[in-house]
Tab-separated table of C-alpha atoms in Angstrom:
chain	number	residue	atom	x	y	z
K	1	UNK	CA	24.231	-2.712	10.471
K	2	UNK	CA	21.064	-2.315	8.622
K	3	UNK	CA	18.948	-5.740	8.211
K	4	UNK	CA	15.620	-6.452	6.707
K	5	UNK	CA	12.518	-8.285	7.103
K	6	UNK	CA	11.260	-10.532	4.741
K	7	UNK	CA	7.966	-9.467	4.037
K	8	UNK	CA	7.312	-12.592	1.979
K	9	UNK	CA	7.110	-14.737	5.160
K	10	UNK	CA	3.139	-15.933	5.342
K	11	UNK	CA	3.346	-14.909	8.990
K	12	UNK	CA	3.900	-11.380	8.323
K	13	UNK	CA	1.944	-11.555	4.490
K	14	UNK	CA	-0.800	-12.617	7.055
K	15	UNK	CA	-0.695	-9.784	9.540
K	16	UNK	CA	-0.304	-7.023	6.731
K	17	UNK	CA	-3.955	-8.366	4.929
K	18	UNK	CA	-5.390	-8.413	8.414
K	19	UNK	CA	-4.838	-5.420	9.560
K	20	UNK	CA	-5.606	-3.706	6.019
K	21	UNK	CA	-9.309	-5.314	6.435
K	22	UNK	CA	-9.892	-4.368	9.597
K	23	UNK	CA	-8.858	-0.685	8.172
K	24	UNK	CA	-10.603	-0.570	5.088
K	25	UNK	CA	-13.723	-2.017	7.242
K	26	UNK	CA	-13.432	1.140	9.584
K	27	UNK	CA	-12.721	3.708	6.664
K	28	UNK	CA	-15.283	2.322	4.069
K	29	UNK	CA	-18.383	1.794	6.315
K	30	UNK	CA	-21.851	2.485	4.126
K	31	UNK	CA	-19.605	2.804	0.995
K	32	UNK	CA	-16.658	4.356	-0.373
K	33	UNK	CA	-17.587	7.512	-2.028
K	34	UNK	CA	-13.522	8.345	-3.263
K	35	UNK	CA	-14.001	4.921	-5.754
K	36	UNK	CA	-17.223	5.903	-6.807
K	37	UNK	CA	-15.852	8.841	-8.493
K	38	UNK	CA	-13.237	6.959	-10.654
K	39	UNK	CA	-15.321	5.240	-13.390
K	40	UNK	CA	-15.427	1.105	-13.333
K	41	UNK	CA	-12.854	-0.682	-15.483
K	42	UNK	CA	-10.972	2.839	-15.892
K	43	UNK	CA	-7.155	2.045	-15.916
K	44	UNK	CA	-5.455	5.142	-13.571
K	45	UNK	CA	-1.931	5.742	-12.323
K	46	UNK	CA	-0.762	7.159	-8.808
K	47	UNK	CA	2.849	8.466	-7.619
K	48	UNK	CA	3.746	9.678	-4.265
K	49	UNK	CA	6.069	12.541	-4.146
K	50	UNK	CA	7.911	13.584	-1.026
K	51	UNK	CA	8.308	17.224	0.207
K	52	UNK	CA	11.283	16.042	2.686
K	53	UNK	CA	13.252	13.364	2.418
K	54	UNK	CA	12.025	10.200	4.602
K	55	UNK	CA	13.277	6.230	4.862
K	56	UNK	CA	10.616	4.440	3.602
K	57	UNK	CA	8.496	1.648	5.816
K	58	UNK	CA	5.027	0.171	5.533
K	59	UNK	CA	5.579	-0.838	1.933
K	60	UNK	CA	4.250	-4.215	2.254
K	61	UNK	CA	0.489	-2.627	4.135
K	62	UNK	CA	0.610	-0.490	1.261
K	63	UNK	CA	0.220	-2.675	-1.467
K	64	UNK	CA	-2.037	-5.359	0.919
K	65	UNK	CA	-4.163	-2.273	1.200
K	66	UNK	CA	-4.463	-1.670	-2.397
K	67	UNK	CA	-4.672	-5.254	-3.479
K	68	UNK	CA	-7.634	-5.942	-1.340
K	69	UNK	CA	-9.094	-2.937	-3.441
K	70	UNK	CA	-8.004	-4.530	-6.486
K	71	UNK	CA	-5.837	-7.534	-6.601
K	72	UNK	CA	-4.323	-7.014	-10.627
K	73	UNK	CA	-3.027	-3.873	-9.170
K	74	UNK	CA	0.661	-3.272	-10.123
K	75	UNK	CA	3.627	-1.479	-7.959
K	76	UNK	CA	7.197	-0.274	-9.253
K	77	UNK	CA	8.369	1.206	-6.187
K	78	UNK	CA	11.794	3.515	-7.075
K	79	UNK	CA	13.270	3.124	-3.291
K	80	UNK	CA	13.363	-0.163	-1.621
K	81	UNK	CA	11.434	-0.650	2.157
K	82	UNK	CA	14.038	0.839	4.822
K	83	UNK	CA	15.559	2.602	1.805
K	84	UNK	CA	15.991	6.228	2.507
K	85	UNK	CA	14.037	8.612	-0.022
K	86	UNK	CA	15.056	12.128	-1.151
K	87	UNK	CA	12.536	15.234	-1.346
């Protein structure tokens, strides 16, 4: 039986924005030399493509991560969390 978590509970929404700062504190230190070779207010689209196929976890870090970077930021994400990806 597969089951879910709901990542929407505060508890958990909590934890996920917590541990992203305490990352992006570590990884950014003096600065953050990737952003500063994007151009401000320059609109830019990412996709992650998988060489093998995978189930797909962390979904909810991922976009705390990125919103704390900017919080418009907008996800479509094609397989659900625990969903199971192909390459």
């Amino acid at each position: 039986m597969h089951s879910a978590f709901d990542f929407s509970a505060p508890a958990l929404a909590e934890l996920a924005r917590a541990d992203v700062a305490r990352a992006l504190a570590e990884d950014v230190g003096d600065g953050d030399l990737t952003a500063a070779l994007v151009p401000q207010g320059r609109r830019a689209r990412a996709r992650v493509l998988a060489r093998e196929s995978a189930v797909i976890c962390g979904a909810p870090w991922v976009e705390a991560a990125l919103r704390q970077v900017d919080p418009g930021l907008q996800f479509r994400w094609l397989v659900p969390e625990g969903g199971r990806s192909t390459a």
